[in-house]
mmCIF file of C-alpha atoms (C1' of nucleotides) in Angstrom:
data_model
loop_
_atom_site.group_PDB
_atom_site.id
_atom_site.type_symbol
_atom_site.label_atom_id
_atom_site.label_comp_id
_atom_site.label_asym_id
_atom_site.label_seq_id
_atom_site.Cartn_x
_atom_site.Cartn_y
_atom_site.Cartn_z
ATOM 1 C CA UNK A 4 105.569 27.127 -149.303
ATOM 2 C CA UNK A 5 107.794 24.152 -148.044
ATOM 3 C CA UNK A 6 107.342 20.890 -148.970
ATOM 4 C CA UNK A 7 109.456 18.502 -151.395
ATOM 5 C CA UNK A 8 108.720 20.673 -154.281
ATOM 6 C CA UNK A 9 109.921 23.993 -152.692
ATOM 7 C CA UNK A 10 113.042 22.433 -151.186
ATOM 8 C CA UNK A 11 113.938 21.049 -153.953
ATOM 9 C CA UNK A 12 114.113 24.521 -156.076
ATOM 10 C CA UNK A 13 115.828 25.714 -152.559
ATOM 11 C CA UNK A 14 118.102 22.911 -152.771
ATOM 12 C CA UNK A 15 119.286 23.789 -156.554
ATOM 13 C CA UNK A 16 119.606 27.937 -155.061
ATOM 14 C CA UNK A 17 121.940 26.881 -152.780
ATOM 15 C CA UNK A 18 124.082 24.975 -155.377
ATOM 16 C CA UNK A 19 124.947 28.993 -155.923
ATOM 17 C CA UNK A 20 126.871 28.810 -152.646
ATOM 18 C CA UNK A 21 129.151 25.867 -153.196
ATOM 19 C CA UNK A 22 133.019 25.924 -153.469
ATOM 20 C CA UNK A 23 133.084 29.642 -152.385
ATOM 21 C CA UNK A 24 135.234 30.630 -149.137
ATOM 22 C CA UNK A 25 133.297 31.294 -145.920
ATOM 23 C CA UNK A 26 134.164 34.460 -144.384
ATOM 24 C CA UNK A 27 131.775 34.578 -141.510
ATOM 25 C CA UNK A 28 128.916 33.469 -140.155
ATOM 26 C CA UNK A 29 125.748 35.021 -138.055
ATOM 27 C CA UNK A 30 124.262 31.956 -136.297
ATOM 28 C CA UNK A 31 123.385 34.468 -133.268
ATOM 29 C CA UNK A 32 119.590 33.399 -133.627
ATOM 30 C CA UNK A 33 119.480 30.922 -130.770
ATOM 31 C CA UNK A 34 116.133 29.264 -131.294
ATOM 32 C CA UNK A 35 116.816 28.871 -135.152
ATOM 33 C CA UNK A 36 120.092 27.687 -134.679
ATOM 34 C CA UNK A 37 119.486 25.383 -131.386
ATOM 35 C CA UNK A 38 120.810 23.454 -129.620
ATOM 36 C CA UNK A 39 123.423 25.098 -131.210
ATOM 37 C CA UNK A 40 125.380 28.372 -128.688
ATOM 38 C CA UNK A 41 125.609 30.919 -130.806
ATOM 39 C CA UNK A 42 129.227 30.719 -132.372
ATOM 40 C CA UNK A 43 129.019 27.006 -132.237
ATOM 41 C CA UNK A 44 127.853 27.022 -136.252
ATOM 42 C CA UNK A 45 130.518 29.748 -137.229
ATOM 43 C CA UNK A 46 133.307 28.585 -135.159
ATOM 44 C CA UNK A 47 132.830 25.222 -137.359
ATOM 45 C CA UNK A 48 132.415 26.636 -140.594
ATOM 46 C CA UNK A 49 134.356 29.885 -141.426
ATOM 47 C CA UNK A 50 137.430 29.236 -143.055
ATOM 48 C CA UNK A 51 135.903 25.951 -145.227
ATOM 49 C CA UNK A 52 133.564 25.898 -148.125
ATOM 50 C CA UNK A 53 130.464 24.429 -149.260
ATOM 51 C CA UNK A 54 130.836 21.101 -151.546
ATOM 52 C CA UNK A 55 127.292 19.657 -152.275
ATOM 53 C CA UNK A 56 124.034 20.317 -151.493
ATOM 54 C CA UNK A 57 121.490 17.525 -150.674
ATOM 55 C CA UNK A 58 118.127 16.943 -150.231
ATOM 56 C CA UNK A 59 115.616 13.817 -148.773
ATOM 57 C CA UNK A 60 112.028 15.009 -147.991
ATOM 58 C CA UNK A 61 111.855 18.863 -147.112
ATOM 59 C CA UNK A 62 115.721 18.091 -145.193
ATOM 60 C CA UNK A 63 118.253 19.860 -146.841
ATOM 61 C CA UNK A 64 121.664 19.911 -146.080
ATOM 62 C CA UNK A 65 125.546 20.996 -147.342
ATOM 63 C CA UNK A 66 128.601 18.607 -147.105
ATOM 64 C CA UNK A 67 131.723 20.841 -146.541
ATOM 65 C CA UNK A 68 135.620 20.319 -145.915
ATOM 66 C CA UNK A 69 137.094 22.905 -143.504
ATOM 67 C CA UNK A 70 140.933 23.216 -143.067
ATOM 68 C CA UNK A 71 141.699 20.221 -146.058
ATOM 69 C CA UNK A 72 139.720 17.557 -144.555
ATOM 70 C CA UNK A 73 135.394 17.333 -144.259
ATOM 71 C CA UNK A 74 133.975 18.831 -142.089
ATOM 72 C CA UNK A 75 130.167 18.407 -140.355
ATOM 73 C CA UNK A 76 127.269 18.882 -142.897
ATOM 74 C CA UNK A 77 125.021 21.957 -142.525
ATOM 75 C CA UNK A 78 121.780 20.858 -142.166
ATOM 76 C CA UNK A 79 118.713 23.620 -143.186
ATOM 77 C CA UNK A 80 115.011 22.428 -142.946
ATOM 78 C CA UNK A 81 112.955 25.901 -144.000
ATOM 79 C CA UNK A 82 110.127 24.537 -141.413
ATOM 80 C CA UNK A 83 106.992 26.766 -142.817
ATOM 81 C CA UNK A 84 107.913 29.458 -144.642
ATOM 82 C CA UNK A 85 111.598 29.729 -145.026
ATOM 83 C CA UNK A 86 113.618 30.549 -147.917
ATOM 84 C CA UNK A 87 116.927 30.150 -149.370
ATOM 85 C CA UNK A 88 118.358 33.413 -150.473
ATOM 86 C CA UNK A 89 122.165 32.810 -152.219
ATOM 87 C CA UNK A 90 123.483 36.311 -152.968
ATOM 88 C CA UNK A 91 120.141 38.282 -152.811
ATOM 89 C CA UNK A 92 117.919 35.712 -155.515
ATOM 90 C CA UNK A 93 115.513 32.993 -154.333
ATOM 91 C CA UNK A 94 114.274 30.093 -156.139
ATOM 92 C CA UNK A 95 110.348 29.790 -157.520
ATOM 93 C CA UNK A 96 109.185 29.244 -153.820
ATOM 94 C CA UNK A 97 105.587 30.022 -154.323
ATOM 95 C CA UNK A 98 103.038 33.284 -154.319
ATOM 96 C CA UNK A 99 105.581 35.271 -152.185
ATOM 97 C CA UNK A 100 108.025 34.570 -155.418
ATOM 98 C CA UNK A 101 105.549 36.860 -157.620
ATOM 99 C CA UNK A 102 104.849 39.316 -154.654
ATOM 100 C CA UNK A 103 107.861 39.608 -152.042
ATOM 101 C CA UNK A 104 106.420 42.045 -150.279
ATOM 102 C CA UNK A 105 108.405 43.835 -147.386
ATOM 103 C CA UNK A 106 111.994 41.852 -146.612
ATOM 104 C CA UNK A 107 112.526 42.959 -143.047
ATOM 105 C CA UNK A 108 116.539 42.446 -142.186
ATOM 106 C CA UNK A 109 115.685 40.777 -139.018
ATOM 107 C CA UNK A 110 113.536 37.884 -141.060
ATOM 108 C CA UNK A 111 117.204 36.459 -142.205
ATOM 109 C CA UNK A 112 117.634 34.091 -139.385
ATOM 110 C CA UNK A 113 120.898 32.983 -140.682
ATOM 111 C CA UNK A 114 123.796 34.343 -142.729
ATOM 112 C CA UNK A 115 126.816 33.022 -144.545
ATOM 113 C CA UNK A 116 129.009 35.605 -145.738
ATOM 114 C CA UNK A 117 131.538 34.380 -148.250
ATOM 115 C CA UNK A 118 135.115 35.957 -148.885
ATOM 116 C CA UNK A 119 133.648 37.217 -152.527
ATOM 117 C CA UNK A 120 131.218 39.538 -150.591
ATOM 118 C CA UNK A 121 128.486 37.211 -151.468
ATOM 119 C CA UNK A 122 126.223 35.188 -149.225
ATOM 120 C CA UNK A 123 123.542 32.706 -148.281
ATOM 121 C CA UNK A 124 121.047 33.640 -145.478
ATOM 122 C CA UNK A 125 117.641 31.679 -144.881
ATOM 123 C CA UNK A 126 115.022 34.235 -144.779
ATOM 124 C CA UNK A 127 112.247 33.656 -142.780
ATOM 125 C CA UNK A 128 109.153 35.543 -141.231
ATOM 126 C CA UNK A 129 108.151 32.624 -138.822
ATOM 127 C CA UNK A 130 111.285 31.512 -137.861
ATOM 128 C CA UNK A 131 109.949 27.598 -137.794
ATOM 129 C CA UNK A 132 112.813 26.870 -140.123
ATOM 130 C CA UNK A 133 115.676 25.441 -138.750
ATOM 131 C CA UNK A 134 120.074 25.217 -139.181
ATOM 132 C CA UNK A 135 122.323 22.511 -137.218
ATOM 133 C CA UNK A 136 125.248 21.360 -137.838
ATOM 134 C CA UNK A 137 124.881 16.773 -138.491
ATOM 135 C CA UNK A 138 121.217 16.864 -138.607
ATOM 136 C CA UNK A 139 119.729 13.467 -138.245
ATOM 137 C CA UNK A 140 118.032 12.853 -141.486
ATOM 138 C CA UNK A 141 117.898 8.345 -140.574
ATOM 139 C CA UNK A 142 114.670 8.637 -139.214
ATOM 140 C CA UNK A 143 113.513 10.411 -142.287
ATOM 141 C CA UNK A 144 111.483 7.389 -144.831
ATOM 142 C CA UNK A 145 112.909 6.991 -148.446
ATOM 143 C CA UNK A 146 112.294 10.371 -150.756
ATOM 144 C CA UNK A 147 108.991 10.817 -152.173
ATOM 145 C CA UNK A 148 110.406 11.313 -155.642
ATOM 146 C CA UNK A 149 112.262 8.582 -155.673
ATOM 147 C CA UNK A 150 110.091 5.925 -153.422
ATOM 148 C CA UNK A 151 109.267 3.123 -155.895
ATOM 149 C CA UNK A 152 104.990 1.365 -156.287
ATOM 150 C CA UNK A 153 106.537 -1.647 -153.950
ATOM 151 C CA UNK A 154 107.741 0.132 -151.099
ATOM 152 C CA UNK A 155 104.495 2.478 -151.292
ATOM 153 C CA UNK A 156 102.545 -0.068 -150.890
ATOM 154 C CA UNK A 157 103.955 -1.678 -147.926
ATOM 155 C CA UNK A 158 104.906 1.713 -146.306
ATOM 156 C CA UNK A 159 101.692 4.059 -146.841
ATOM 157 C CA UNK A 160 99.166 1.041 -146.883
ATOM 158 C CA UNK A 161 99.693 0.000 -143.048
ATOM 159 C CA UNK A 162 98.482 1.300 -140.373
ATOM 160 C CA UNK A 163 94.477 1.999 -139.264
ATOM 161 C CA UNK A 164 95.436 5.775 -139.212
ATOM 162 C CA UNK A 165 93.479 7.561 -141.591
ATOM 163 C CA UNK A 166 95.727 7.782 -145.152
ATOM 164 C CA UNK A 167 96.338 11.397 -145.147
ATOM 165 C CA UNK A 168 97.634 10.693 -141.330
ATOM 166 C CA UNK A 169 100.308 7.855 -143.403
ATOM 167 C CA UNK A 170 101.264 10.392 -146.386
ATOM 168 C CA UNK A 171 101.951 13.099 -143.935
ATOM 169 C CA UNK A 172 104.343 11.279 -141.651
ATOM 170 C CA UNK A 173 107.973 11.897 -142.599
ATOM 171 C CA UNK A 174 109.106 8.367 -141.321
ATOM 172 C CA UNK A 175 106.869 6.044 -143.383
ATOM 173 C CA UNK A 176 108.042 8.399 -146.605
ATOM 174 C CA UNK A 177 109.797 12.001 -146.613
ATOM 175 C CA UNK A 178 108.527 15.318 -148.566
ATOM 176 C CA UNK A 179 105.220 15.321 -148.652
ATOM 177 C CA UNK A 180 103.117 18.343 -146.988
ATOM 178 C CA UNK A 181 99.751 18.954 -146.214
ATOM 179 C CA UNK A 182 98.836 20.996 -149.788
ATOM 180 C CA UNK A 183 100.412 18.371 -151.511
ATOM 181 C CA UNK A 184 98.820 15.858 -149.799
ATOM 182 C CA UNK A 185 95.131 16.950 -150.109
ATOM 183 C CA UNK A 186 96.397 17.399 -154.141
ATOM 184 C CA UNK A 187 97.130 14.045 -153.858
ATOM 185 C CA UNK A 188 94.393 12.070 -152.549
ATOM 186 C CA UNK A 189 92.422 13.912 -154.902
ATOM 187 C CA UNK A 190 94.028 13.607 -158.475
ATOM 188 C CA UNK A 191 93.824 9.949 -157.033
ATOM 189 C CA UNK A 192 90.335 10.429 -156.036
ATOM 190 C CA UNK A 193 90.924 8.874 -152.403
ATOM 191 C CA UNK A 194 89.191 10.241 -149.178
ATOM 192 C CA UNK A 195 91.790 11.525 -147.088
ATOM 193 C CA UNK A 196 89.994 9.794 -144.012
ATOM 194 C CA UNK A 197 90.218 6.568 -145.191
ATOM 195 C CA UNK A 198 91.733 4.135 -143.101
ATOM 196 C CA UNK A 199 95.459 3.342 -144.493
ATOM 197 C CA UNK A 200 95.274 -0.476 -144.694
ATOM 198 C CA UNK A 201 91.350 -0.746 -145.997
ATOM 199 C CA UNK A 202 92.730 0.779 -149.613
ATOM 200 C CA UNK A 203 94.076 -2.085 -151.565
ATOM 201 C CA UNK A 204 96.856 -2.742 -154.091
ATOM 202 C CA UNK A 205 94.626 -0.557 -156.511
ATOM 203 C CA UNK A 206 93.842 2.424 -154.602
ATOM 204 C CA UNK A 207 97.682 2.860 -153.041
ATOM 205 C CA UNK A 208 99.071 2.804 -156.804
ATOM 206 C CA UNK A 209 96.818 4.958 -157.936
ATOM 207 C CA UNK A 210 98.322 7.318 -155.191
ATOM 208 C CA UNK A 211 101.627 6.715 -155.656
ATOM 209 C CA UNK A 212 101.399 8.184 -159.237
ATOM 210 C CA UNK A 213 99.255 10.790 -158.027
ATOM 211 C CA UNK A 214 102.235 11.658 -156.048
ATOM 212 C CA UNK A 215 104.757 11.182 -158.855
ATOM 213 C CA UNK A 216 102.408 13.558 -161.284
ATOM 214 C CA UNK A 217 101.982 16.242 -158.174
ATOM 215 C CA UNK A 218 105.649 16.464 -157.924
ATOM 216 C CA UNK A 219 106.421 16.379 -161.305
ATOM 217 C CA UNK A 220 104.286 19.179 -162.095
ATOM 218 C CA UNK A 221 105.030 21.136 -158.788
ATOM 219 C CA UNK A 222 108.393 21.608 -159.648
ATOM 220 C CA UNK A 223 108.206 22.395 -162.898
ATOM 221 C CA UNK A 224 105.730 24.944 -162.405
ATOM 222 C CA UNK A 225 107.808 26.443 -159.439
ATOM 223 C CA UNK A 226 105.679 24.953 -155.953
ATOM 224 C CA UNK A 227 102.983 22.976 -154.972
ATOM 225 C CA UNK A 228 100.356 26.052 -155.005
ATOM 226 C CA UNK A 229 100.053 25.538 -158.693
ATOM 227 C CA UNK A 230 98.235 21.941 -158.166
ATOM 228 C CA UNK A 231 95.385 21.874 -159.721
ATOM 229 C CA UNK A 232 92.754 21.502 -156.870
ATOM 230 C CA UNK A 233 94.604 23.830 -154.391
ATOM 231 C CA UNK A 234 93.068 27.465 -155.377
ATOM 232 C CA UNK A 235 89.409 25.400 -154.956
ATOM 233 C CA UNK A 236 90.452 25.089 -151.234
ATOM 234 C CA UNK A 237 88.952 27.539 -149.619
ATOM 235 C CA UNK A 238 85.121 28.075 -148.864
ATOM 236 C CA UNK A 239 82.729 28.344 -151.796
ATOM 237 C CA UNK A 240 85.305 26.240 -153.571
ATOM 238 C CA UNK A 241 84.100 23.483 -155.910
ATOM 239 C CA UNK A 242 86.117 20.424 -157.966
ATOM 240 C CA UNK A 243 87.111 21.729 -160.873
ATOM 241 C CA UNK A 244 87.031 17.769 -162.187
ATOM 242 C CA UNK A 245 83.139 16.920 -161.011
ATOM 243 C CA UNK A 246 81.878 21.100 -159.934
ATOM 244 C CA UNK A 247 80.482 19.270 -156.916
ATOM 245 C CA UNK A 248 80.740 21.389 -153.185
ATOM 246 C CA UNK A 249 84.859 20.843 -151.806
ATOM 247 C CA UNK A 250 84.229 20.325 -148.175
ATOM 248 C CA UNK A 251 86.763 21.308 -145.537
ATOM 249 C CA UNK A 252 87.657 19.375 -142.164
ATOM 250 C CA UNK A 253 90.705 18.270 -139.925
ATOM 251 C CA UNK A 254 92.145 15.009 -140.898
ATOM 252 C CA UNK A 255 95.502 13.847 -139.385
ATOM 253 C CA UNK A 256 95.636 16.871 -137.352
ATOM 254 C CA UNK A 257 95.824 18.894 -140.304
ATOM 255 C CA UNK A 258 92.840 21.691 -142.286
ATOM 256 C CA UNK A 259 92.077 19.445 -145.463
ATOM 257 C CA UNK A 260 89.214 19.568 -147.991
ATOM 258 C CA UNK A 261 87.995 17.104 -150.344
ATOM 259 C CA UNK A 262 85.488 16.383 -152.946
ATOM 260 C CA UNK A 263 81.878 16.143 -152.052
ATOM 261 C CA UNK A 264 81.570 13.832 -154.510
ATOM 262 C CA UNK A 265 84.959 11.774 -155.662
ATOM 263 C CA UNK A 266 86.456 11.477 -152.335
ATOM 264 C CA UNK A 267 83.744 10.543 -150.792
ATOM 265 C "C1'" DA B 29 90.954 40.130 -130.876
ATOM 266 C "C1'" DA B 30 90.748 35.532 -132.042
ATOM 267 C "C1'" DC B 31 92.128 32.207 -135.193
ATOM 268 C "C1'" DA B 32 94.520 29.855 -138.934
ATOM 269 C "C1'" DA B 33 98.898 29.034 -141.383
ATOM 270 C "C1'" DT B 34 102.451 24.934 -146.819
ATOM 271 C "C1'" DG B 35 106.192 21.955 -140.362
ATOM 272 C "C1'" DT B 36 108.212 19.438 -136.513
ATOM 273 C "C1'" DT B 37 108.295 17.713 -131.961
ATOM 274 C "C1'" DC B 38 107.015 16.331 -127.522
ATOM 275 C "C1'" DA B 39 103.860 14.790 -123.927
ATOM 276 C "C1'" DG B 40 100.189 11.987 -123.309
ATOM 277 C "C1'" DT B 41 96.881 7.968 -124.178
ATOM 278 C "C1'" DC B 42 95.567 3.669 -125.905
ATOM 279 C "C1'" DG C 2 107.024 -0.654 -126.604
ATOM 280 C "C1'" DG C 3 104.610 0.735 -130.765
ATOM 281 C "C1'" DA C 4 100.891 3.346 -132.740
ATOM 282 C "C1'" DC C 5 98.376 7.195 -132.649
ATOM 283 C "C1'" DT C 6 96.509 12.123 -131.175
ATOM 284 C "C1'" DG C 7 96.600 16.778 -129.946
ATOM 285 C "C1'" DA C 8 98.940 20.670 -128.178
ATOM 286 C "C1'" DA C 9 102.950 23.494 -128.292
ATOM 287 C "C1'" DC C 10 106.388 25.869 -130.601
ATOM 288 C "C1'" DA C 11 107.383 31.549 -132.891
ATOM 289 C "C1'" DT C 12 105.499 34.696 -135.780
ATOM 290 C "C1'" DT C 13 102.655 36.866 -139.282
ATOM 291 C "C1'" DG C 14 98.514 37.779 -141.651
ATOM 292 C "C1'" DT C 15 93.465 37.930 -141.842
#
DNA sequence: AACAATGTTCAGTC
DNA sequence: GGACTGAACATTGT
């Protein structure tokens, strides 16, 4: 489920969790919580509170103050599956937000427990996501929501790497994923394997409001499974724009499928 | 059982 | 040194 869209919903759970005392913390899960020691996170945190919660890309983080002065930001990134879960509810974070299915104690990989009895705990079955205490979110490019048709341009139109390879690289610009990528190129009616700087001024604008439009409606309608070409990617699938064959293949590293036809 | 999965990172290669 | 590629990472589901 992760990508800007998801976060973002995370990001506004986890306003629930601001300006409340923490009590304790379990940070015990070593390869979530590294390079943190276990304790490390806790021994930080409990005692201080929550102030803001923050988002660039799929990076998420908390600014706190702890003992009257600030204290180190808690960084969260929810890697592949993770969730945000602020006193038992979690935001519209895709299928799994219809269908739970089983919650398994030991898939909360991390657990704030506030002095109201409340808490915040990122649940998560594959434990890719990830808590630290000052991540490093420089390296991360401007926000996808926010990048503007200039710095597009410059930043996803460079390169000979193919232009899914460019839209799925968190340093040229932050948040976007591989659904929301193949969404992308194809409301924009771009091949996915063409090479970044062969597209033109045209072309790259045409994909940066494809982008714009994909987020839009992703987080309105609660994740970026509800685009409109994602349940055609699977085998069998056709474009629901042109009914010709979607065909699947790796580009940038990553399972993608396209349009026989439009993305050609 | 083998393989793919909505993400990141690191070791290689050009 | 920068740009780029593919495997590895931990775990679940098909």
């Amino acid at each position: 489920m992760p990508e800007l869209p998801e976060v973002e919903l995370a990001r506004a759970v986890l306003e629930g969790a601001l300006d409340r005392t923490i009590a304790a913390i379990d940070d015990t899960d070593h390869w979530v919580c590294r390079p943190h020691a276990p304790g490390e996170i806790a021994a930080a945190l409990v005692g201080g509170r929550l102030t803001a919660a923050r988002r660039r890309g799929k990076a998420m983080w908390c600014e706190t103050r702890v003992g009257g002065g600030p204290g180190p930001d808690l960084g969260v990134h929810l890697g592949m599956g993770g969730q945000i879960v602020v006193d038992g509810r979690v935001g519209p974070t895709g299928p799994e937000h219809r269908d739970p299915g089983p919650r398994k104690p030991e898939w909360d990989r991390f657990t704030v427990t506030f002095a109201d009895g409340g808490s915040l705990r990122l649940f998560d079955k594959r434990r890719l996501g990830r808590v630290r205490l000052d991540p490093d979110v420089d390296a991360l490019g401007p926000d996808a929501e926010t990048i503007t048709r200039e710095e597009f341009r410059t930043r996803v139109g460079r390169g000979r790497s193919a232009v899914k390879a460019r839209l799925l690289d968190q340093s040229v610009l932050a948040g976007v994923g591989n659904l929301l990528a193949d969404e992308t190129l194809w409301q924009a009616r771009v091949s996915p394997s063409a090479p970044a700087d062969e597209l033109g001024a045209a072309r790259l604008d045409a994909l940066h409001d494809a982008l714009e439009a994909a987020l839009e409606a992703a987080i309105a309608h609660g994740g970026v499974h509800t685009g409109e070409v994602i349940r055609h990617r699977r085998p069998e699938g056709h474009c629901p724009r042109c009914g010709a064959p979607m065909v699947h293949g790796t580009v940038g590293g990553r399972s993608t499928w396209w349009c026989s036809a439009e993305q050609a």
